[in-house]
Coordinates of N, CA and C in Angstrom, one line a residue:
X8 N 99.4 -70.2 35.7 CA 98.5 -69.3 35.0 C 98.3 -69.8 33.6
X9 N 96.7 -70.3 33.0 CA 97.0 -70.8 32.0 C 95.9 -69.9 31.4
X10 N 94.7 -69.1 32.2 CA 93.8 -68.8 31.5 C 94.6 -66.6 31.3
X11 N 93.3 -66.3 30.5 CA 94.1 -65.0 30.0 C 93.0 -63.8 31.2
X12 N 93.0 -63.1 32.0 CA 92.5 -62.7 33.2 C 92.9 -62.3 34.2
X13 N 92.3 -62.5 35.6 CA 92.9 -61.8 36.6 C 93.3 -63.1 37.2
X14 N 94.4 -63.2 37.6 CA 94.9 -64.4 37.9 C 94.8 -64.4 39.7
X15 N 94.7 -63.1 40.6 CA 94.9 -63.5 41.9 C 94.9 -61.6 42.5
X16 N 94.3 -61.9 43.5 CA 93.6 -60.5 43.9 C 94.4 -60.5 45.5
X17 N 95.2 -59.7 46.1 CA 95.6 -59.6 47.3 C 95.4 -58.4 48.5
X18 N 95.2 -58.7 49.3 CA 95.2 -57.1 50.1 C 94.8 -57.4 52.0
X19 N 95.5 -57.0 52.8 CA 95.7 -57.3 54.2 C 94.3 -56.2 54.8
X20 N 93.5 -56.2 55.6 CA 92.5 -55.5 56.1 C 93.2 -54.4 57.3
X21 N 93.1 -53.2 56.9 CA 93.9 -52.4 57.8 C 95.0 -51.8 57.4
X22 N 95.6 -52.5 56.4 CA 96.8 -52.1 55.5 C 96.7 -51.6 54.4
X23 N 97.4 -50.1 54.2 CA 98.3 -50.0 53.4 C 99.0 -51.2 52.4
X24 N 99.0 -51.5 51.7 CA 100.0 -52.5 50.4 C 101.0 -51.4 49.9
X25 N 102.2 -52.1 50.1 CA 103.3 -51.2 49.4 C 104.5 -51.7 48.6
X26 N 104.9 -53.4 49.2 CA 105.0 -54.8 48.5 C 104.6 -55.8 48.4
X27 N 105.1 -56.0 47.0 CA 105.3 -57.4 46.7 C 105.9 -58.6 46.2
X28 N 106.0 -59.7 46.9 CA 106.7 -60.4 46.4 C 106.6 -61.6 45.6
X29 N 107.3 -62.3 45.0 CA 107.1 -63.5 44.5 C 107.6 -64.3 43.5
X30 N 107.9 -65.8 43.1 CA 108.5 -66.2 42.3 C 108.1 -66.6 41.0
X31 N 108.5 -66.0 39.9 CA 107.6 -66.6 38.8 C 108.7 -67.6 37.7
X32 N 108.2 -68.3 36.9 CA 108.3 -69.2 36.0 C 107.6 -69.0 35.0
X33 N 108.0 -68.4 33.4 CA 107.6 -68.6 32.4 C 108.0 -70.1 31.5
X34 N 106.8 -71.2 31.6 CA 107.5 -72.3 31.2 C 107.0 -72.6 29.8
X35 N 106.5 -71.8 29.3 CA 105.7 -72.1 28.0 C 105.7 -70.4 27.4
X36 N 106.1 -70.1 26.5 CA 106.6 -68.6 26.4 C 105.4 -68.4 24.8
X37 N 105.2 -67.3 24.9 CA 104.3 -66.6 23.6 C 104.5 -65.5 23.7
X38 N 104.4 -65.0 22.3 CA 104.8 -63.6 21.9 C 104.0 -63.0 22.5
X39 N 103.2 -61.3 22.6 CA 102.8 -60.9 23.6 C 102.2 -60.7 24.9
X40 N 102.7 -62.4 25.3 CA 102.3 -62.4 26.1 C 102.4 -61.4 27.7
X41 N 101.7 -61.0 28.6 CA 102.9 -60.2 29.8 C 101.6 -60.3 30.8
X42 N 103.0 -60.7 32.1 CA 102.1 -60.5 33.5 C 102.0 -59.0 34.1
X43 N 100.7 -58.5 34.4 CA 101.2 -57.1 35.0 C 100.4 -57.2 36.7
X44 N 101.6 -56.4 37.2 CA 101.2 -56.3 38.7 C 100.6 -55.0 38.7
X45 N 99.2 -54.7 39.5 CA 98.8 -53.6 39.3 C 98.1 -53.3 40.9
X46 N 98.3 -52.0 41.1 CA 97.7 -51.7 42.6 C 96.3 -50.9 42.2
X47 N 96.0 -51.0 43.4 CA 94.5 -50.1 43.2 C 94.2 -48.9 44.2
X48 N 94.5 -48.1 43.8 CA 94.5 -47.0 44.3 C 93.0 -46.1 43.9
X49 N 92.7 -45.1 45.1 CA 91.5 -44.6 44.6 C 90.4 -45.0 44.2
X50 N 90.3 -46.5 43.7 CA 89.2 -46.4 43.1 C 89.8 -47.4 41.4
X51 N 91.0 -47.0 41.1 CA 91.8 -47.1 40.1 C 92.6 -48.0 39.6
X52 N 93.0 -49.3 39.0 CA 93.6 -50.0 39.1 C 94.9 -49.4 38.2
X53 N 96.3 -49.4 38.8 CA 97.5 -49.0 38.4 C 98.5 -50.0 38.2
X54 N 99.0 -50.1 37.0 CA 100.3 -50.8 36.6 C 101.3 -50.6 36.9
X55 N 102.1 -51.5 37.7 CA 103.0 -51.2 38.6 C 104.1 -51.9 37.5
X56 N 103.7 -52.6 37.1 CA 104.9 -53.5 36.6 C 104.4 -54.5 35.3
X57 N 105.1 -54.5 34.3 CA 105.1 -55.3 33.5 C 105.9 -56.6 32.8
X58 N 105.2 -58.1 33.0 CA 107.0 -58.9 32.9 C 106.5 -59.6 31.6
X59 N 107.4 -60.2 30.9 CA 107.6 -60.2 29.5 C 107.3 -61.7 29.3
X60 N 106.2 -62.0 28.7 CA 106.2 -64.0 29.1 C 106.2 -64.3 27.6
X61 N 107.1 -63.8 26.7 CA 107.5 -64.1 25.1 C 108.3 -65.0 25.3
X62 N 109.2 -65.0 26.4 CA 110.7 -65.7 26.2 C 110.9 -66.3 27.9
X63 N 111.2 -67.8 27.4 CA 111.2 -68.5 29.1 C 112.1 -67.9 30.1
X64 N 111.6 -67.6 31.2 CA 112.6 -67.0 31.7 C 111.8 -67.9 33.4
X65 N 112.5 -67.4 34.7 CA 112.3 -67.7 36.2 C 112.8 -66.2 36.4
X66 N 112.4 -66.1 37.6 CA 113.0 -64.9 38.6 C 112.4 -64.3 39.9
X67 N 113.2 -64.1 40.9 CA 112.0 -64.1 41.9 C 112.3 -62.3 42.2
X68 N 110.8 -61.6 42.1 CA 110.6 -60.4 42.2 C 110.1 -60.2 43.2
X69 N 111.0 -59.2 43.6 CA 109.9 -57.8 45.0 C 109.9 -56.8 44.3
X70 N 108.8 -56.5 44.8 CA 108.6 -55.0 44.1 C 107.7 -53.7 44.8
X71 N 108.3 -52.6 45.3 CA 107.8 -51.7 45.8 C 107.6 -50.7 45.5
X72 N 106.4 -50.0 45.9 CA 105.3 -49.4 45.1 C 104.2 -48.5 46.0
X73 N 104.0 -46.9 45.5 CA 102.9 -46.6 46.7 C 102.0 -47.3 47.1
X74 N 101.7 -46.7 48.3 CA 100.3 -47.5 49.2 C 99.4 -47.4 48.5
X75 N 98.6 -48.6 48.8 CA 97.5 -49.0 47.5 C 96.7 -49.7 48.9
X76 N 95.6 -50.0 48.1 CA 94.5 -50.7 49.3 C 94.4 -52.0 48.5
X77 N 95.0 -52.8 47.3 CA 95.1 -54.1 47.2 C 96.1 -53.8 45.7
X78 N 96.6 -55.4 45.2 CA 97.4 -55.6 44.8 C 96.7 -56.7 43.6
X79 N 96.9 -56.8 42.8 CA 96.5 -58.0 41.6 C 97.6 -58.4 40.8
X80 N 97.8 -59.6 40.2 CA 98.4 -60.2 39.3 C 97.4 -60.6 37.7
X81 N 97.6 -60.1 36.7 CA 96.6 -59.7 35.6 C 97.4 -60.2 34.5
X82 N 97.0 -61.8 33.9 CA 97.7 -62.4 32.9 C 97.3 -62.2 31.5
X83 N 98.1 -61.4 30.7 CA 97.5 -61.4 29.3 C 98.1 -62.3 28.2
X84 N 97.2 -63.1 28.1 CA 97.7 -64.8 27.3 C 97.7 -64.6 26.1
X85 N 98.3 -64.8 25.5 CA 98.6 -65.0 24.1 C 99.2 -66.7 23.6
X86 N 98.2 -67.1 22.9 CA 98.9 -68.7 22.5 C 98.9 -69.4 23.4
X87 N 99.9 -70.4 23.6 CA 99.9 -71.5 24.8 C 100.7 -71.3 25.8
X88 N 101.3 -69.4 25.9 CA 101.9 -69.3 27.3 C 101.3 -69.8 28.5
X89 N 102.4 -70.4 29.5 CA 101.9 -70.8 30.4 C 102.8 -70.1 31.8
X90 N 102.5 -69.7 32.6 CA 103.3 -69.1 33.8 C 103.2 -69.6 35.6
X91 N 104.2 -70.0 36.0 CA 104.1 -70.3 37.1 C 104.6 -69.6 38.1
X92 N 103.6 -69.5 39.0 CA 103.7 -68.7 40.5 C 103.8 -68.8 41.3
X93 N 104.6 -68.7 42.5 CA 104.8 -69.4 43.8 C 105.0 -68.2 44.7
X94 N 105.0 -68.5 46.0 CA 105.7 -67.9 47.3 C 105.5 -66.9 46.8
X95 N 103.9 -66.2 47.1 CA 103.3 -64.4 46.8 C 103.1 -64.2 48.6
X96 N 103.7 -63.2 48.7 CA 103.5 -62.2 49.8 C 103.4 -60.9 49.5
X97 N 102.7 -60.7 50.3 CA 102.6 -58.7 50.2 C 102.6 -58.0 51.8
X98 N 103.3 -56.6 51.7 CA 103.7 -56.6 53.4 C 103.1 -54.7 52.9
X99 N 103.2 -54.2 54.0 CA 102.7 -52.9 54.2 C 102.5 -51.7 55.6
X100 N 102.0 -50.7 55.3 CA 101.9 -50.1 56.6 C 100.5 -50.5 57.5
X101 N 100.5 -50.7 58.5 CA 99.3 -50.7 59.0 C 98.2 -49.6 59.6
X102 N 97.4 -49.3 59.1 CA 96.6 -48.1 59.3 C 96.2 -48.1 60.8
X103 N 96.3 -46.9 61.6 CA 96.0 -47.0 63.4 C 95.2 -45.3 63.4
X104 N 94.7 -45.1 64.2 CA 94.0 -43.7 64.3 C 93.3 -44.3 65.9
X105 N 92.4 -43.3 65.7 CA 91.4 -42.9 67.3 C 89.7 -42.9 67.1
X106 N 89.2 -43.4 67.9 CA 88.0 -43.1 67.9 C 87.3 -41.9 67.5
X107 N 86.8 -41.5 67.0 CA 86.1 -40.1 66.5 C 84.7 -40.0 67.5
X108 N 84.5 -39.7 68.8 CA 83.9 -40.4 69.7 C 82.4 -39.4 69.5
X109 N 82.5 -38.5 68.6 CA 81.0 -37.8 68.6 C 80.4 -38.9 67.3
X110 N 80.7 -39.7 66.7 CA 80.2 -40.6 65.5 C 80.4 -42.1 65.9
X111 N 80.3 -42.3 67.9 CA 80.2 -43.7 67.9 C 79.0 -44.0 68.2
X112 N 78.6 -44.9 67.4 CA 77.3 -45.6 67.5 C 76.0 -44.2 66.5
X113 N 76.6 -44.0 66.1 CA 75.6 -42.9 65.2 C 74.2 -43.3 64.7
X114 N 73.2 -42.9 64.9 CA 72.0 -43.8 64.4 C 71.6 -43.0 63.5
X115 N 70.9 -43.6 62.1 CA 70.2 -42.8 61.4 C 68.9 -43.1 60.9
X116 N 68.6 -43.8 62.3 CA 67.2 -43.8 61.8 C 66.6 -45.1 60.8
X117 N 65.6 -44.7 59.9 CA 65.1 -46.0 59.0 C 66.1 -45.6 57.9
X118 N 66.6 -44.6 57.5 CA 67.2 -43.9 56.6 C 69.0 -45.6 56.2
X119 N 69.6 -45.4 55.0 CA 70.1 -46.1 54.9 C 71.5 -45.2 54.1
X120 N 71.2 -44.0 55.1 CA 72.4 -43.4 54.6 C 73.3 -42.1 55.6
X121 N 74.4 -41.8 56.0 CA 74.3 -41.2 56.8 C 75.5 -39.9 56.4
X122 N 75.4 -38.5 57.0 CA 76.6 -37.7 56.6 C 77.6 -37.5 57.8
X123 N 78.6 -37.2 57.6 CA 79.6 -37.2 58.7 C 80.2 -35.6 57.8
X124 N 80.6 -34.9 59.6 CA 81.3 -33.5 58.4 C 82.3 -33.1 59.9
X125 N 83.5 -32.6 59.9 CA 84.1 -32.4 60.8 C 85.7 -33.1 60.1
X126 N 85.8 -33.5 59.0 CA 86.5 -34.3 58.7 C 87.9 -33.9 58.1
X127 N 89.4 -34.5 58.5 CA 90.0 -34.0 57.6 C 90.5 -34.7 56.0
X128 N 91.2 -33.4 55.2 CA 91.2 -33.8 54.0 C 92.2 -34.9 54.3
X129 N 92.4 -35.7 53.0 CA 93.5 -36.6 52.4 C 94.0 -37.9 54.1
X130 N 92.6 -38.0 54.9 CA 92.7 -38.8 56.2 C 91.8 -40.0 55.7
X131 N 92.0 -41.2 56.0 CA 91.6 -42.2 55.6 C 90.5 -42.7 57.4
X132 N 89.4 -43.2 56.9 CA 88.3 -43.3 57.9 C 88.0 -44.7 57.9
X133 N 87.7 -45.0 58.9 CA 87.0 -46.6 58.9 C 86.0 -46.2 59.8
X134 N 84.9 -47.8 59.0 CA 83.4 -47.2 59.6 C 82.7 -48.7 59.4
X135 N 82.0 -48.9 60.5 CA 81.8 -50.6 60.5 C 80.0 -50.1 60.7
X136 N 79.2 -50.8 60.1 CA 77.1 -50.6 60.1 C 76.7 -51.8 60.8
X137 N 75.8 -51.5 61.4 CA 75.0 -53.1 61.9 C 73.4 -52.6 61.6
X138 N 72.7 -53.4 62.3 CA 71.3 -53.2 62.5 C 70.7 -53.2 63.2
X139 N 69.4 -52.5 64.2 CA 68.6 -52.7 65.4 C 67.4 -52.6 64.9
X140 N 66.4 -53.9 65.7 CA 65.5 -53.8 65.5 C 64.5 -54.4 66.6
X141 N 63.7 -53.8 67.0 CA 63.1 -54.4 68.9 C 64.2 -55.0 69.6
X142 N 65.4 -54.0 69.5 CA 66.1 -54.4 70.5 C 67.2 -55.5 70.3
X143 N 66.8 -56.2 69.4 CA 67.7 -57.3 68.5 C 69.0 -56.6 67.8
X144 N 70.1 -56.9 67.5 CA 71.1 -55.6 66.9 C 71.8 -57.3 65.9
X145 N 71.8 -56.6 64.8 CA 72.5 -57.2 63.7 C 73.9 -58.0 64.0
X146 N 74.3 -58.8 63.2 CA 75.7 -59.1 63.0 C 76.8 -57.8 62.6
X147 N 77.1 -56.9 63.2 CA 78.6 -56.1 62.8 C 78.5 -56.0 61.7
X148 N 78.8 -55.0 60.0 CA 79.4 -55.5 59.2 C 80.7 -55.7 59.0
X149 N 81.5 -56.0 57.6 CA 83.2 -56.1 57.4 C 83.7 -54.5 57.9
X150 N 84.7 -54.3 58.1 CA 85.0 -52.6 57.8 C 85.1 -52.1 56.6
X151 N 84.7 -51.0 56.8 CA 84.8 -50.5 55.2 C 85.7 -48.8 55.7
X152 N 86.9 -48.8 54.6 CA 87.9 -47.5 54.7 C 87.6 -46.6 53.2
X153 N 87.5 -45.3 54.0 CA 87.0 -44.5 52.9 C 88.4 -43.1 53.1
X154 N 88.9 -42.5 52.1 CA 89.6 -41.6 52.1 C 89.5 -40.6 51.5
X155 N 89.4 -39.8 52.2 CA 88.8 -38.1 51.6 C 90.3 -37.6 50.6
X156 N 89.3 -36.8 49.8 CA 90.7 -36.0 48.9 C 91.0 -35.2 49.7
X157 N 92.1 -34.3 48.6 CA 92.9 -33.3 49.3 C 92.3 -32.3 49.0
X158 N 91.3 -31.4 47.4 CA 90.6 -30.4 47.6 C 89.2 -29.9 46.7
X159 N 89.1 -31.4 46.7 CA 87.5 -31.7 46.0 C 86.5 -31.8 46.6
X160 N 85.0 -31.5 46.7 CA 84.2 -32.2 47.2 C 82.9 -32.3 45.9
X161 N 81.9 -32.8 46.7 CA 81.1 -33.9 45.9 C 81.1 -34.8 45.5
X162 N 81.1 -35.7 44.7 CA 81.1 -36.9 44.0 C 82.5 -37.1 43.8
X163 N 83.3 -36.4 44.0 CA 84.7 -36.6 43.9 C 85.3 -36.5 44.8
X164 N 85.0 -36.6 46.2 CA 85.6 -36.0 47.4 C 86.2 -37.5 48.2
X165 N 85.4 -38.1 48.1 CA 85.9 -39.3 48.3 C 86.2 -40.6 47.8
X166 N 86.8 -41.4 48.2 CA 87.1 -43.0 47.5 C 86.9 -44.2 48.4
X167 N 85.8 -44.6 48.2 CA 85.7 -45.9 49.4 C 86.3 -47.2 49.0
X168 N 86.2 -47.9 49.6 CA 87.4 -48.9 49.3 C 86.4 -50.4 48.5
X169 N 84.9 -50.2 48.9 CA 84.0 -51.5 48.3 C 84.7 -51.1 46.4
X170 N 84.2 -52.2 46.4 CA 85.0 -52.7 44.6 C 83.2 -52.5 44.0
X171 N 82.2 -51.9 44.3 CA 81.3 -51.5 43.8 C 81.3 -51.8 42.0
X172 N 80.4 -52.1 41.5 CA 80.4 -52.0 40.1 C 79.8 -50.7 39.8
X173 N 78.6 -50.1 40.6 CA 78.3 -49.0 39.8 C 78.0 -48.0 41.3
X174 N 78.2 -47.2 41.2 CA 77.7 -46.2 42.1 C 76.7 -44.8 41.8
X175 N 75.9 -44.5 42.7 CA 75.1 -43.7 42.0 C 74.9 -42.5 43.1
X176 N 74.7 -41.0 42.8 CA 75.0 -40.0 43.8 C 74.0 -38.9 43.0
X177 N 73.4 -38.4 43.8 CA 72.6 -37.2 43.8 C 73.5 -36.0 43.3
X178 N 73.2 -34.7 42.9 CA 73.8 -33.5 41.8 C 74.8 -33.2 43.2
X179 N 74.2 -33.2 44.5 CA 75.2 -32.7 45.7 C 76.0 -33.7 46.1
X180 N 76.2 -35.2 45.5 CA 77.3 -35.8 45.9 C 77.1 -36.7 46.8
X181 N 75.7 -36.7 47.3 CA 75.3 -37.9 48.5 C 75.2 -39.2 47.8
X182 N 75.2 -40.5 48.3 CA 75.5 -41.5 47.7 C 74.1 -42.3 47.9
X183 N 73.3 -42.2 46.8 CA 72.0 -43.2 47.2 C 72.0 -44.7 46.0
X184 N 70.9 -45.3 47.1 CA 71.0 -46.8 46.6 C 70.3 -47.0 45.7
X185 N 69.6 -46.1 44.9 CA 68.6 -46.5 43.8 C 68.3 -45.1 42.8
X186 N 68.4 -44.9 41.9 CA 68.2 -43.8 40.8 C 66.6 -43.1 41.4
X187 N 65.9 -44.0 41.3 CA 64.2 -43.6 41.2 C 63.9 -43.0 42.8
X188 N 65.5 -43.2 43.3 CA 65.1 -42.3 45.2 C 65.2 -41.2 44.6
X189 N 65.7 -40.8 43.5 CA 66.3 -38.9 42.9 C 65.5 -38.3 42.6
X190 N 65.5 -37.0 42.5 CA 64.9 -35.9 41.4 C 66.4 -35.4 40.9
X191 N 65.9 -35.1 39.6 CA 66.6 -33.8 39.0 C 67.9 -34.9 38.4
X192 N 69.1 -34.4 38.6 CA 70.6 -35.0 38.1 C 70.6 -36.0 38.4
X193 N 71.1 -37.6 38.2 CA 71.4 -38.3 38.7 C 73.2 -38.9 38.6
X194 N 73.9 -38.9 39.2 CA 75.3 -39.1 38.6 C 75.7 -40.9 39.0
X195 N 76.4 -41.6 37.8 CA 76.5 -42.3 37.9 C 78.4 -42.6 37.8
X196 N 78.5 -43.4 38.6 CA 80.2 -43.9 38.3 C 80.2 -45.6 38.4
X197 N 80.7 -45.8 37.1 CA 80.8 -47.3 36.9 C 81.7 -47.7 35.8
X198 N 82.7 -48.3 37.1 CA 83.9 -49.0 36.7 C 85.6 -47.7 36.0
X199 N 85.1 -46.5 37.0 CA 85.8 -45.7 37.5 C 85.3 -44.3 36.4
X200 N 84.0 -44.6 35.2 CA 83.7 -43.5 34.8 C 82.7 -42.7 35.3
X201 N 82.6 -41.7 34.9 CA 81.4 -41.0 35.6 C 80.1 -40.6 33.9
X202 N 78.7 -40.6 34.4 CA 78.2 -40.7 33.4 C 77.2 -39.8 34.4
X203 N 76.7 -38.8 33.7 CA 75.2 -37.8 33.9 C 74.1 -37.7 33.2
X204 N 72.7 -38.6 34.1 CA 71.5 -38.3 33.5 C 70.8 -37.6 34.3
X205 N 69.7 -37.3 33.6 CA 68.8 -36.3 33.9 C 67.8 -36.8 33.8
X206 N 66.4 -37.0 34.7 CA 65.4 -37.6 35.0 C 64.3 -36.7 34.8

């Protein structure tokens, strides 16, 4: 690790993250310098851990920590610290559930948005989109896992797992792809804040 940034981004598809492991080497030490491990939860990137790269040190760390949907290593460089990393794993629960069989194959049309309601709170969802067109049907997309809260709704009801830079939702909390689709409120969240204009 020589530059000052995100040094390495981790996360298993279907899992829960809950450790991690790995060996580090401070071989070039600076005063405040520090590596921090941080989970991302919600939406939220969280500091799990802070290590001290002032003073040379080695050590090989695991470290366990709530379920998170990815994991980072985040180097703050000071001077000519330099840090070395080896043998990262990360292990976890694996997410399993059931088909939700009235929402398989759901069409919505030309529309490029769809509601689901029957849902429970604080249950984590997966939901894969394709395309049809004269009969032709798209490539699948990646999965995407979304988890409802425990007693919010609206714009705050849920947390999808895309690393979105900005998100944009209607006053009722629906999630559209373009400000100028709206009337009235427009709510925006970008880079975990929320910001309200009015059109």
């Amino acid at each position: 690790m020589t530059a000052n940034g995100n040094y390495l981004t981790m996360s298993l598809e279907g899992v829960k993250v809950n450790n991690l492991n790995f060996w580090y080497y401070v071989s070039s030490a600076s005063e405040g310098s520090t590596v921090e491990v941080q989970a991302l939860r919600n939406g939220q990137w969280i500091t799990e851990k802070t290590i001290d790269a002032s003073e040379k040190t080695k050590e090989n760390l695991s470290l366990n920590f709530n379920a998170a949907d990815k994991v980072r290593l985040l180097f703050n460089r000071t001077g000519t610290a330099y840090v070395v990393i080896d043998d990262v794993s990360i292990s976890g629960n694996k997410q399993s559930g059931s088909k939700m069989d009235r929402y398989t194959e759901k069409s919505v049309g030309e529309k490029a948005e769809a509601s689901f309601d029957g849902l429970e709170k604080a249950t984590t969802y997966c939901l894969t989109v394709y395309g049809v067109k004269n009969g032709e049907k798209t490539i699948t997309s990646d999965k995407h896992y979304v988890t409802t809260a425990d007693d919010v709704s609206g714009i705050n009801s849920v947390n999808a797992s895309a690393d979105a830079a900005e998100l944009i939702f209607d006053i009722s909390g629906r999630r559209i792809n373009n400000e100028r689709n709206a009337e009235g409120i427009v709510i925006k969240k970008s880079n975990g804040k929320t910001v309200k204009t009015t059109k």
